[in-house]
PDB file of C-alpha atoms in Angstrom:
ATOM      1  CA  MET A   1       0.278  -0.050   0.186  1.00  0.00           C
ATOM      2  CA  PHE A   2       1.392   3.475  -0.669  1.00  0.00           C
ATOM      3  CA  ASN A   3       1.047   6.196   1.541  1.00  0.00           C
ATOM      4  CA  PHE A   4       1.159   9.350  -0.218  1.00  0.00           C
ATOM      5  CA  LEU A   5       0.598  11.466   2.166  1.00  0.00           C
ATOM      6  CA  LYS A   6       3.727  10.781   4.710  1.00  0.00           C
ATOM      7  CA  SER A   7       5.472  13.431   5.412  1.00  0.00           C
ATOM      8  CA  SER A   8       8.946  13.085   6.263  1.00  0.00           C
ATOM      9  CA  ALA A   9      11.455  15.135   8.336  1.00  0.00           C
ATOM     10  CA  PRO A  10      14.273  16.800   6.369  1.00  0.00           C
ATOM     11  CA  ALA A  11      17.277  14.812   6.215  1.00  0.00           C
ATOM     12  CA  TYR A  12      19.343  17.842   7.677  1.00  0.00           C
ATOM     13  CA  HIS A  13      19.319  19.830  10.767  1.00  0.00           C
ATOM     14  CA  ASN A  14      18.604  23.521  11.227  1.00  0.00           C
ATOM     15  CA  LEU A  15      20.847  24.866  13.382  1.00  0.00           C
ATOM     16  CA  PRO A  16      20.664  28.744  15.403  1.00  0.00           C
ATOM     17  CA  PRO A  17      23.994  30.711  14.830  1.00  0.00           C
ATOM     18  CA  ALA A  18      25.273  29.871  18.227  1.00  0.00           C
ATOM     19  CA  GLN A  19      25.060  26.112  17.651  1.00  0.00           C
ATOM     20  CA  PHE A  20      26.656  26.321  14.303  1.00  0.00           C
ATOM     21  CA  SER A  21      29.042  28.361  15.166  1.00  0.00           C
ATOM     22  CA  THR A  22      30.281  25.650  17.863  1.00  0.00           C
ATOM     23  CA  GLU A  23      29.728  22.890  15.428  1.00  0.00           C
ATOM     24  CA  ILE A  24      31.819  24.219  12.303  1.00  0.00           C
ATOM     25  CA  ARG A  25      34.873  24.532  14.488  1.00  0.00           C
ATOM     26  CA  GLN A  26      34.981  20.555  15.020  1.00  0.00           C
ATOM     27  CA  PRO A  27      37.478  18.509  13.044  1.00  0.00           C
ATOM     28  CA  GLY A  28      37.128  17.276   9.511  1.00  0.00           C
ATOM     29  CA  ALA A  29      34.065  19.956   9.210  1.00  0.00           C
ATOM     30  CA  VAL A  30      33.144  21.070   5.580  1.00  0.00           C
ATOM     31  CA  LEU A  31      31.635  24.805   5.455  1.00  0.00           C
ATOM     32  CA  LEU A  32      29.584  25.458   2.576  1.00  0.00           C
ATOM     33  CA  ASP A  33      28.741  28.953   1.195  1.00  0.00           C
ATOM     34  CA  VAL A  34      25.941  28.089  -1.581  1.00  0.00           C
ATOM     35  CA  ARG A  35      25.406  32.106  -2.350  1.00  0.00           C
ATOM     36  CA  ARG A  36      26.837  33.342  -5.891  1.00  0.00           C
ATOM     37  CA  PRO A  37      30.612  33.842  -6.215  1.00  0.00           C
ATOM     38  CA  ASP A  38      30.084  37.735  -6.169  1.00  0.00           C
ATOM     39  CA  GLU A  39      28.333  37.621  -2.555  1.00  0.00           C
ATOM     40  CA  PHE A  40      30.860  34.888  -1.442  1.00  0.00           C
ATOM     41  CA  ALA A  41      33.329  37.724  -2.511  1.00  0.00           C
ATOM     42  CA  GLN A  42      31.747  40.366  -0.502  1.00  0.00           C
ATOM     43  CA  GLY A  43      32.152  38.524   2.870  1.00  0.00           C
ATOM     44  CA  HIS A  44      32.020  34.998   3.833  1.00  0.00           C
ATOM     45  CA  LEU A  45      32.696  32.916   7.057  1.00  0.00           C
ATOM     46  CA  PRO A  46      36.313  32.113   7.472  1.00  0.00           C
ATOM     47  CA  GLY A  47      37.099  28.626   5.665  1.00  0.00           C
ATOM     48  CA  ALA A  48      33.898  28.090   3.508  1.00  0.00           C
ATOM     49  CA  VAL A  49      33.884  26.857   0.081  1.00  0.00           C
ATOM     50  CA  ASN A  50      31.831  28.594  -2.247  1.00  0.00           C
ATOM     51  CA  ILE A  51      29.774  26.376  -4.432  1.00  0.00           C
ATOM     52  CA  GLU A  52      26.593  28.015  -5.819  1.00  0.00           C
ATOM     53  CA  VAL A  53      23.466  26.132  -5.231  1.00  0.00           C
ATOM     54  CA  THR A  54      21.591  27.522  -8.159  1.00  0.00           C
ATOM     55  CA  ALA A  55      25.128  26.728 -10.629  1.00  0.00           C
ATOM     56  CA  PRO A  56      23.970  23.702 -13.193  1.00  0.00           C
ATOM     57  CA  ASP A  57      27.085  22.230 -12.244  1.00  0.00           C
ATOM     58  CA  PHE A  58      25.854  22.181  -8.183  1.00  0.00           C
ATOM     59  CA  ALA A  59      25.497  18.694  -8.034  1.00  0.00           C
ATOM     60  CA  GLN A  60      28.504  17.803 -10.134  1.00  0.00           C
ATOM     61  CA  ARG A  61      31.063  19.795  -7.667  1.00  0.00           C
ATOM     62  CA  VAL A  62      29.301  18.763  -4.217  1.00  0.00           C
ATOM     63  CA  ALA A  63      29.734  15.266  -5.826  1.00  0.00           C
ATOM     64  CA  SER A  64      33.588  15.887  -4.965  1.00  0.00           C
ATOM     65  CA  LEU A  65      32.831  16.140  -1.492  1.00  0.00           C
ATOM     66  CA  ASP A  66      33.493  13.534   1.633  1.00  0.00           C
ATOM     67  CA  GLN A  67      29.918  12.849   2.125  1.00  0.00           C
ATOM     68  CA  GLN A  68      30.552  11.163   5.764  1.00  0.00           C
ATOM     69  CA  ALA A  69      32.040  14.405   6.783  1.00  0.00           C
ATOM     70  CA  PRO A  70      29.855  16.742   8.687  1.00  0.00           C
ATOM     71  CA  THR A  71      28.826  19.239   6.304  1.00  0.00           C
ATOM     72  CA  TYR A  72      27.582  22.776   7.116  1.00  0.00           C
ATOM     73  CA  VAL A  73      25.899  25.056   4.606  1.00  0.00           C
ATOM     74  CA  TYR A  74      24.600  28.735   4.491  1.00  0.00           C
ATOM     75  CA  CYS A  75      23.725  31.444   2.405  1.00  0.00           C
ATOM     76  CA  ARG A  76      22.449  34.959   2.965  1.00  0.00           C
ATOM     77  CA  SER A  77      19.069  34.301   4.496  1.00  0.00           C
ATOM     78  CA  GLY A  78      18.752  30.627   5.345  1.00  0.00           C
ATOM     79  CA  ALA A  79      16.173  29.893   2.188  1.00  0.00           C
ATOM     80  CA  ARG A  80      19.336  28.833  -0.371  1.00  0.00           C
ATOM     81  CA  SER A  81      20.891  26.724   2.154  1.00  0.00           C
ATOM     82  CA  ALA A  82      17.897  25.116   3.148  1.00  0.00           C
ATOM     83  CA  LYS A  83      17.457  23.691  -0.792  1.00  0.00           C
ATOM     84  CA  ALA A  84      21.317  22.909  -0.882  1.00  0.00           C
ATOM     85  CA  ALA A  85      21.093  20.872   2.261  1.00  0.00           C
ATOM     86  CA  ASP A  86      17.929  18.872   0.977  1.00  0.00           C
ATOM     87  CA  GLN A  87      19.985  18.132  -2.188  1.00  0.00           C
ATOM     88  CA  LEU A  88      22.788  17.029   0.109  1.00  0.00           C
ATOM     89  CA  ALA A  89      20.953  15.015   1.942  1.00  0.00           C
ATOM     90  CA  LYS A  90      19.203  13.251  -0.805  1.00  0.00           C
ATOM     91  CA  ALA A  91      22.793  12.818  -2.464  1.00  0.00           C
ATOM     92  CA  GLY A  92      23.710  10.583   0.336  1.00  0.00           C
ATOM     93  CA  PHE A  93      25.358  13.265   2.769  1.00  0.00           C
ATOM     94  CA  THR A  94      25.053  11.757   6.150  1.00  0.00           C
ATOM     95  CA  HIS A  95      25.519  14.563   8.210  1.00  0.00           C
ATOM     96  CA  VAL A  96      24.080  18.172   7.146  1.00  0.00           C
ATOM     97  CA  ALA A  97      23.144  21.349   8.920  1.00  0.00           C
ATOM     98  CA  ASN A  98      21.889  24.431   7.763  1.00  0.00           C
ATOM     99  CA  LEU A  99      22.436  27.963   9.078  1.00  0.00           C
ATOM    100  CA  LEU A 100      19.016  29.395  10.206  1.00  0.00           C
ATOM    101  CA  GLY A 101      18.961  32.940   9.063  1.00  0.00           C
ATOM    102  CA  GLY A 102      22.020  32.973   6.950  1.00  0.00           C
ATOM    103  CA  VAL A 103      24.924  35.570   6.972  1.00  0.00           C
ATOM    104  CA  LEU A 104      22.320  37.912   7.978  1.00  0.00           C
ATOM    105  CA  ASP A 105      21.598  36.550  11.370  1.00  0.00           C
ATOM    106  CA  TRP A 106      25.466  35.898  11.595  1.00  0.00           C
ATOM    107  CA  PRO A 107      27.121  37.631  14.846  1.00  0.00           C
ATOM    108  CA  GLU A 108      30.820  36.843  14.027  1.00  0.00           C
ATOM    109  CA  PRO A 109      32.622  38.820  11.538  1.00  0.00           C
ATOM    110  CA  LEU A 110      33.053  37.583   7.675  1.00  0.00           C
ATOM    111  CA  THR A 111      36.010  37.660   6.061  1.00  0.00           C
ATOM    112  CA  THR A 112      36.994  38.355   2.409  1.00  0.00           C
ATOM    113  CA  ARG A 113      40.255  36.361   2.437  1.00  0.00           C
TER     114      ARG A 113
END
């Protein structure tokens, strides 16, 4: 029997900035900025890798990442990163977290390096 109304929780976690900040410091964590390159250049979290979620090669580029590594995703407001987090979870990434509120709610300084 099919259950078309079955609702499943997202296969990723939404984290508030304080918890996100703590978790990205763990060894082996991957920090993924999914904004456009011009947004990334204006300021990003230190150590972030920029792979734009709306780029046609997004799936191909993230396929090179370690699916077992804790992966932390963010964007400007949290909307694009939620979409990216969902795609990563569906692609087999085992630990994916999304920054609630994105860089708009990020309390720490951004870097341009």
